Amino acid sequence: YQMTLRSHLVNMDTLIQLHDSRLYALERSFEKELKAIQAGFQQEKDMIIQKFAGEKKDLQSLIDTIEKDENDREAETKHLFEQSREEIRNKNLEEINMLRISLDAQIEELEQHFETAHLNYLQQTAQRTHD
């Protein structure tokens, strides 16, 4: 009976060692696959982050270009507005000066008429007083 028990225990120990070695091999295989999956995941994550950074840079460049174009367009529009405003102002000043010159000429003409009428009045009055 003892021999059978000992043989059984030896067989059990061998079976346990075999099981432990297979378990250890499976664990190493699992760790190896886990590291490979983690490395692949990290590589894919890095690629996505890199792609995102590139796209973000491209979009920021596009935004900057659009903002620059809009600022240039705004500056040009302001310049055209100021130029038009200045032209209208100068035109109005010119018209005012022309009206002023015209009114001055009319005033001088009226003053001459008044002066002529006054001289005629004085002459007629002087003749009447002489007569």
JSON list of C-alpha atoms in Angstrom, two decimals:
[
{"chain": "A", "resi": 1, "resn": "TYR", "atom": "CA", "xyz": [0.00, 0.00, 0.00]},
{"chain": "A", "resi": 2, "resn": "GLN", "atom": "CA", "xyz": [2.80, 2.40, 0.82]},
{"chain": "A", "resi": 3, "resn": "MET", "atom": "CA", "xyz": [4.41, 1.93, -2.52]},
{"chain": "A", "resi": 4, "resn": "THR", "atom": "CA", "xyz": [1.27, 2.62, -4.33]},
{"chain": "A", "resi": 5, "resn": "LEU", "atom": "CA", "xyz": [0.74, 5.72, -2.23]},
{"chain": "A", "resi": 6, "resn": "ARG", "atom": "CA", "xyz": [4.27, 6.90, -2.84]},
{"chain": "A", "resi": 7, "resn": "SER", "atom": "CA", "xyz": [3.96, 6.18, -6.55]},
{"chain": "A", "resi": 8, "resn": "HIS", "atom": "CA", "xyz": [0.68, 8.05, -6.57]},
{"chain": "A", "resi": 9, "resn": "LEU", "atom": "CA", "xyz": [2.18, 11.03, -4.74]},
{"chain": "A", "resi": 10, "resn": "VAL", "atom": "CA", "xyz": [5.16, 11.07, -7.12]},
{"chain": "A", "resi": 11, "resn": "ASN", "atom": "CA", "xyz": [2.79, 10.97, -10.04]},
{"chain": "A", "resi": 12, "resn": "MET", "atom": "CA", "xyz": [0.75, 13.77, -8.46]},
{"chain": "A", "resi": 13, "resn": "ASP", "atom": "CA", "xyz": [3.92, 15.83, -7.91]},
{"chain": "A", "resi": 14, "resn": "THR", "atom": "CA", "xyz": [4.92, 15.25, -11.53]},
{"chain": "A", "resi": 15, "resn": "LEU", "atom": "CA", "xyz": [1.45, 16.17, -12.67]},
{"chain": "A", "resi": 16, "resn": "ILE", "atom": "CA", "xyz": [1.51, 19.35, -10.53]},
{"chain": "A", "resi": 17, "resn": "GLN", "atom": "CA", "xyz": [4.97, 20.27, -11.88]},
{"chain": "A", "resi": 18, "resn": "LEU", "atom": "CA", "xyz": [3.74, 19.66, -15.42]},
{"chain": "A", "resi": 19, "resn": "HIS", "atom": "CA", "xyz": [0.66, 21.75, -14.71]},
{"chain": "A", "resi": 20, "resn": "ASP", "atom": "CA", "xyz": [2.79, 24.52, -13.12]},
{"chain": "A", "resi": 21, "resn": "SER", "atom": "CA", "xyz": [5.19, 24.56, -16.08]},
{"chain": "A", "resi": 22, "resn": "ARG", "atom": "CA", "xyz": [2.30, 24.75, -18.55]},
{"chain": "A", "resi": 23, "resn": "LEU", "atom": "CA", "xyz": [0.68, 27.48, -16.45]},
{"chain": "A", "resi": 24, "resn": "TYR", "atom": "CA", "xyz": [3.99, 29.37, -16.35]},
{"chain": "A", "resi": 25, "resn": "ALA", "atom": "CA", "xyz": [4.36, 28.98, -20.14]},
{"chain": "A", "resi": 26, "resn": "LEU", "atom": "CA", "xyz": [0.80, 30.24, -20.65]},
{"chain": "A", "resi": 27, "resn": "GLU", "atom": "CA", "xyz": [1.48, 33.17, -18.33]},
{"chain": "A", "resi": 28, "resn": "ARG", "atom": "CA", "xyz": [4.66, 34.09, -20.28]},
{"chain": "A", "resi": 29, "resn": "SER", "atom": "CA", "xyz": [2.75, 33.77, -23.54]},
{"chain": "A", "resi": 30, "resn": "PHE", "atom": "CA", "xyz": [-0.03, 35.97, -22.12]},
{"chain": "A", "resi": 31, "resn": "GLU", "atom": "CA", "xyz": [2.48, 38.60, -20.95]},
{"chain": "A", "resi": 32, "resn": "LYS", "atom": "CA", "xyz": [4.20, 38.54, -24.35]},
{"chain": "A", "resi": 33, "resn": "GLU", "atom": "CA", "xyz": [0.89, 38.99, -26.20]},
{"chain": "A", "resi": 34, "resn": "LEU", "atom": "CA", "xyz": [-0.16, 41.70, -23.72]},
{"chain": "A", "resi": 35, "resn": "LYS", "atom": "CA", "xyz": [3.07, 43.63, -24.36]},
{"chain": "A", "resi": 36, "resn": "ALA", "atom": "CA", "xyz": [2.59, 43.27, -28.12]},
{"chain": "A", "resi": 37, "resn": "ILE", "atom": "CA", "xyz": [-1.00, 44.52, -27.90]},
{"chain": "A", "resi": 38, "resn": "GLN", "atom": "CA", "xyz": [0.04, 47.38, -25.60]},
{"chain": "A", "resi": 39, "resn": "ALA", "atom": "CA", "xyz": [2.87, 48.33, -27.98]},
{"chain": "A", "resi": 40, "resn": "GLY", "atom": "CA", "xyz": [0.45, 48.26, -30.94]},
{"chain": "A", "resi": 41, "resn": "PHE", "atom": "CA", "xyz": [-2.05, 50.33, -29.00]},
{"chain": "A", "resi": 42, "resn": "GLN", "atom": "CA", "xyz": [0.61, 52.85, -28.00]},
{"chain": "A", "resi": 43, "resn": "GLN", "atom": "CA", "xyz": [1.84, 53.03, -31.59]},
{"chain": "A", "resi": 44, "resn": "GLU", "atom": "CA", "xyz": [-1.70, 53.61, -32.87]},
{"chain": "A", "resi": 45, "resn": "LYS", "atom": "CA", "xyz": [-2.31, 56.18, -30.12]},
{"chain": "A", "resi": 46, "resn": "ASP", "atom": "CA", "xyz": [0.90, 58.02, -31.03]},
{"chain": "A", "resi": 47, "resn": "MET", "atom": "CA", "xyz": [-0.09, 57.95, -34.71]},
{"chain": "A", "resi": 48, "resn": "ILE", "atom": "CA", "xyz": [-3.55, 59.35, -33.92]},
{"chain": "A", "resi": 49, "resn": "ILE", "atom": "CA", "xyz": [-2.06, 62.08, -31.71]},
{"chain": "A", "resi": 50, "resn": "GLN", "atom": "CA", "xyz": [0.45, 62.95, -34.42]},
{"chain": "A", "resi": 51, "resn": "LYS", "atom": "CA", "xyz": [-2.26, 63.04, -37.08]},
{"chain": "A", "resi": 52, "resn": "PHE", "atom": "CA", "xyz": [-4.44, 65.20, -34.82]},
{"chain": "A", "resi": 53, "resn": "ALA", "atom": "CA", "xyz": [-1.55, 67.61, -34.21]},
{"chain": "A", "resi": 54, "resn": "GLY", "atom": "CA", "xyz": [-0.94, 67.86, -37.97]},
{"chain": "A", "resi": 55, "resn": "GLU", "atom": "CA", "xyz": [-4.62, 68.48, -38.72]},
{"chain": "A", "resi": 56, "resn": "LYS", "atom": "CA", "xyz": [-4.82, 71.00, -35.88]},
{"chain": "A", "resi": 57, "resn": "LYS", "atom": "CA", "xyz": [-1.77, 72.79, -37.26]},
{"chain": "A", "resi": 58, "resn": "ASP", "atom": "CA", "xyz": [-3.31, 72.83, -40.76]},
{"chain": "A", "resi": 59, "resn": "LEU", "atom": "CA", "xyz": [-6.61, 74.17, -39.44]},
{"chain": "A", "resi": 60, "resn": "GLN", "atom": "CA", "xyz": [-4.85, 76.82, -37.35]},
{"chain": "A", "resi": 61, "resn": "SER", "atom": "CA", "xyz": [-2.90, 77.85, -40.44]},
{"chain": "A", "resi": 62, "resn": "LEU", "atom": "CA", "xyz": [-6.16, 78.07, -42.38]},
{"chain": "A", "resi": 63, "resn": "ILE", "atom": "CA", "xyz": [-7.78, 80.11, -39.59]},
{"chain": "A", "resi": 64, "resn": "ASP", "atom": "CA", "xyz": [-4.78, 82.46, -39.51]},
{"chain": "A", "resi": 65, "resn": "THR", "atom": "CA", "xyz": [-4.93, 82.89, -43.28]},
{"chain": "A", "resi": 66, "resn": "ILE", "atom": "CA", "xyz": [-8.66, 83.63, -43.19]},
{"chain": "A", "resi": 67, "resn": "GLU", "atom": "CA", "xyz": [-8.20, 86.10, -40.33]},
{"chain": "A", "resi": 68, "resn": "LYS", "atom": "CA", "xyz": [-5.38, 87.84, -42.22]},
{"chain": "A", "resi": 69, "resn": "ASP", "atom": "CA", "xyz": [-7.51, 88.02, -45.36]},
{"chain": "A", "resi": 70, "resn": "GLU", "atom": "CA", "xyz": [-10.44, 89.41, -43.39]},
{"chain": "A", "resi": 71, "resn": "ASN", "atom": "CA", "xyz": [-8.21, 91.98, -41.67]},
{"chain": "A", "resi": 72, "resn": "ASP", "atom": "CA", "xyz": [-6.76, 93.00, -45.04]},
{"chain": "A", "resi": 73, "resn": "ARG", "atom": "CA", "xyz": [-10.24, 93.25, -46.53]},
{"chain": "A", "resi": 74, "resn": "GLU", "atom": "CA", "xyz": [-11.42, 95.30, -43.56]},
{"chain": "A", "resi": 75, "resn": "ALA", "atom": "CA", "xyz": [-8.41, 97.62, -43.83]},
{"chain": "A", "resi": 76, "resn": "GLU", "atom": "CA", "xyz": [-9.01, 98.03, -47.58]},
{"chain": "A", "resi": 77, "resn": "THR", "atom": "CA", "xyz": [-12.70, 98.74, -47.01]},
{"chain": "A", "resi": 78, "resn": "LYS", "atom": "CA", "xyz": [-11.85, 101.32, -44.34]},
{"chain": "A", "resi": 79, "resn": "HIS", "atom": "CA", "xyz": [-9.31, 102.88, -46.68]},
{"chain": "A", "resi": 80, "resn": "LEU", "atom": "CA", "xyz": [-11.86, 103.05, -49.52]},
{"chain": "A", "resi": 81, "resn": "PHE", "atom": "CA", "xyz": [-14.42, 104.51, -47.14]},
{"chain": "A", "resi": 82, "resn": "GLU", "atom": "CA", "xyz": [-12.00, 107.17, -45.92]},
{"chain": "A", "resi": 83, "resn": "GLN", "atom": "CA", "xyz": [-10.97, 107.92, -49.49]},
{"chain": "A", "resi": 84, "resn": "SER", "atom": "CA", "xyz": [-14.61, 108.28, -50.59]},
{"chain": "A", "resi": 85, "resn": "ARG", "atom": "CA", "xyz": [-15.36, 110.38, -47.54]},
{"chain": "A", "resi": 86, "resn": "GLU", "atom": "CA", "xyz": [-12.42, 112.65, -48.30]},
{"chain": "A", "resi": 87, "resn": "GLU", "atom": "CA", "xyz": [-13.46, 112.95, -51.96]},
{"chain": "A", "resi": 88, "resn": "ILE", "atom": "CA", "xyz": [-17.02, 113.87, -50.95]},
{"chain": "A", "resi": 89, "resn": "ARG", "atom": "CA", "xyz": [-15.69, 116.34, -48.40]},
{"chain": "A", "resi": 90, "resn": "ASN", "atom": "CA", "xyz": [-13.39, 117.95, -50.97]},
{"chain": "A", "resi": 91, "resn": "LYS", "atom": "CA", "xyz": [-16.21, 118.04, -53.54]},
{"chain": "A", "resi": 92, "resn": "ASN", "atom": "CA", "xyz": [-18.51, 119.69, -51.01]},
{"chain": "A", "resi": 93, "resn": "LEU", "atom": "CA", "xyz": [-15.83, 122.21, -50.03]},
{"chain": "A", "resi": 94, "resn": "GLU", "atom": "CA", "xyz": [-15.28, 122.97, -53.70]},
{"chain": "A", "resi": 95, "resn": "GLU", "atom": "CA", "xyz": [-19.02, 123.47, -54.22]},
{"chain": "A", "resi": 96, "resn": "ILE", "atom": "CA", "xyz": [-19.15, 125.71, -51.14]},
{"chain": "A", "resi": 97, "resn": "ASN", "atom": "CA", "xyz": [-16.26, 127.78, -52.49]},
{"chain": "A", "resi": 98, "resn": "MET", "atom": "CA", "xyz": [-17.93, 128.01, -55.90]},
{"chain": "A", "resi": 99, "resn": "LEU", "atom": "CA", "xyz": [-21.17, 129.14, -54.24]},
{"chain": "A", "resi": 100, "resn": "ARG", "atom": "CA", "xyz": [-19.23, 131.61, -52.11]},
{"chain": "A", "resi": 101, "resn": "ILE", "atom": "CA", "xyz": [-17.53, 133.04, -55.22]},
{"chain": "A", "resi": 102, "resn": "SER", "atom": "CA", "xyz": [-20.88, 133.17, -57.03]},
{"chain": "A", "resi": 103, "resn": "LEU", "atom": "CA", "xyz": [-22.52, 134.90, -54.06]},
{"chain": "A", "resi": 104, "resn": "ASP", "atom": "CA", "xyz": [-19.60, 137.34, -53.78]},
{"chain": "A", "resi": 105, "resn": "ALA", "atom": "CA", "xyz": [-19.98, 138.15, -57.49]},
{"chain": "A", "resi": 106, "resn": "GLN", "atom": "CA", "xyz": [-23.74, 138.66, -57.04]},
{"chain": "A", "resi": 107, "resn": "ILE", "atom": "CA", "xyz": [-23.09, 140.83, -54.00]},
{"chain": "A", "resi": 108, "resn": "GLU", "atom": "CA", "xyz": [-20.61, 142.94, -55.96]},
{"chain": "A", "resi": 109, "resn": "GLU", "atom": "CA", "xyz": [-23.05, 143.21, -58.84]},
{"chain": "A", "resi": 110, "resn": "LEU", "atom": "CA", "xyz": [-25.84, 144.23, -56.46]},
{"chain": "A", "resi": 111, "resn": "GLU", "atom": "CA", "xyz": [-23.53, 146.72, -54.76]},
{"chain": "A", "resi": 112, "resn": "GLN", "atom": "CA", "xyz": [-22.73, 148.22, -58.18]},
{"chain": "A", "resi": 113, "resn": "HIS", "atom": "CA", "xyz": [-26.46, 148.42, -58.97]},
{"chain": "A", "resi": 114, "resn": "PHE", "atom": "CA", "xyz": [-27.09, 150.05, -55.60]},
{"chain": "A", "resi": 115, "resn": "GLU", "atom": "CA", "xyz": [-24.17, 152.41, -56.16]},
{"chain": "A", "resi": 116, "resn": "THR", "atom": "CA", "xyz": [-25.44, 153.25, -59.67]},
{"chain": "A", "resi": 117, "resn": "ALA", "atom": "CA", "xyz": [-28.98, 153.71, -58.33]},
{"chain": "A", "resi": 118, "resn": "HIS", "atom": "CA", "xyz": [-27.64, 155.85, -55.50]},
{"chain": "A", "resi": 119, "resn": "LEU", "atom": "CA", "xyz": [-25.62, 158.02, -57.89]},
{"chain": "A", "resi": 120, "resn": "ASN", "atom": "CA", "xyz": [-28.65, 158.37, -60.17]},
{"chain": "A", "resi": 121, "resn": "TYR", "atom": "CA", "xyz": [-30.73, 159.33, -57.16]},
{"chain": "A", "resi": 122, "resn": "LEU", "atom": "CA", "xyz": [-28.15, 161.88, -56.06]},
{"chain": "A", "resi": 123, "resn": "GLN", "atom": "CA", "xyz": [-27.93, 163.34, -59.58]},
{"chain": "A", "resi": 124, "resn": "GLN", "atom": "CA", "xyz": [-31.68, 163.52, -59.95]},
{"chain": "A", "resi": 125, "resn": "THR", "atom": "CA", "xyz": [-32.02, 165.04, -56.49]},
{"chain": "A", "resi": 126, "resn": "ALA", "atom": "CA", "xyz": [-29.26, 167.55, -57.27]},
{"chain": "A", "resi": 127, "resn": "GLN", "atom": "CA", "xyz": [-30.96, 168.50, -60.56]},
{"chain": "A", "resi": 128, "resn": "ARG", "atom": "CA", "xyz": [-34.30, 168.98, -58.87]},
{"chain": "A", "resi": 129, "resn": "THR", "atom": "CA", "xyz": [-32.77, 171.10, -56.21]},
{"chain": "A", "resi": 130, "resn": "HIS", "atom": "CA", "xyz": [-31.03, 173.21, -58.92]},
{"chain": "A", "resi": 131, "resn": "ASP", "atom": "CA", "xyz": [-34.20, 173.60, -60.88]}
]
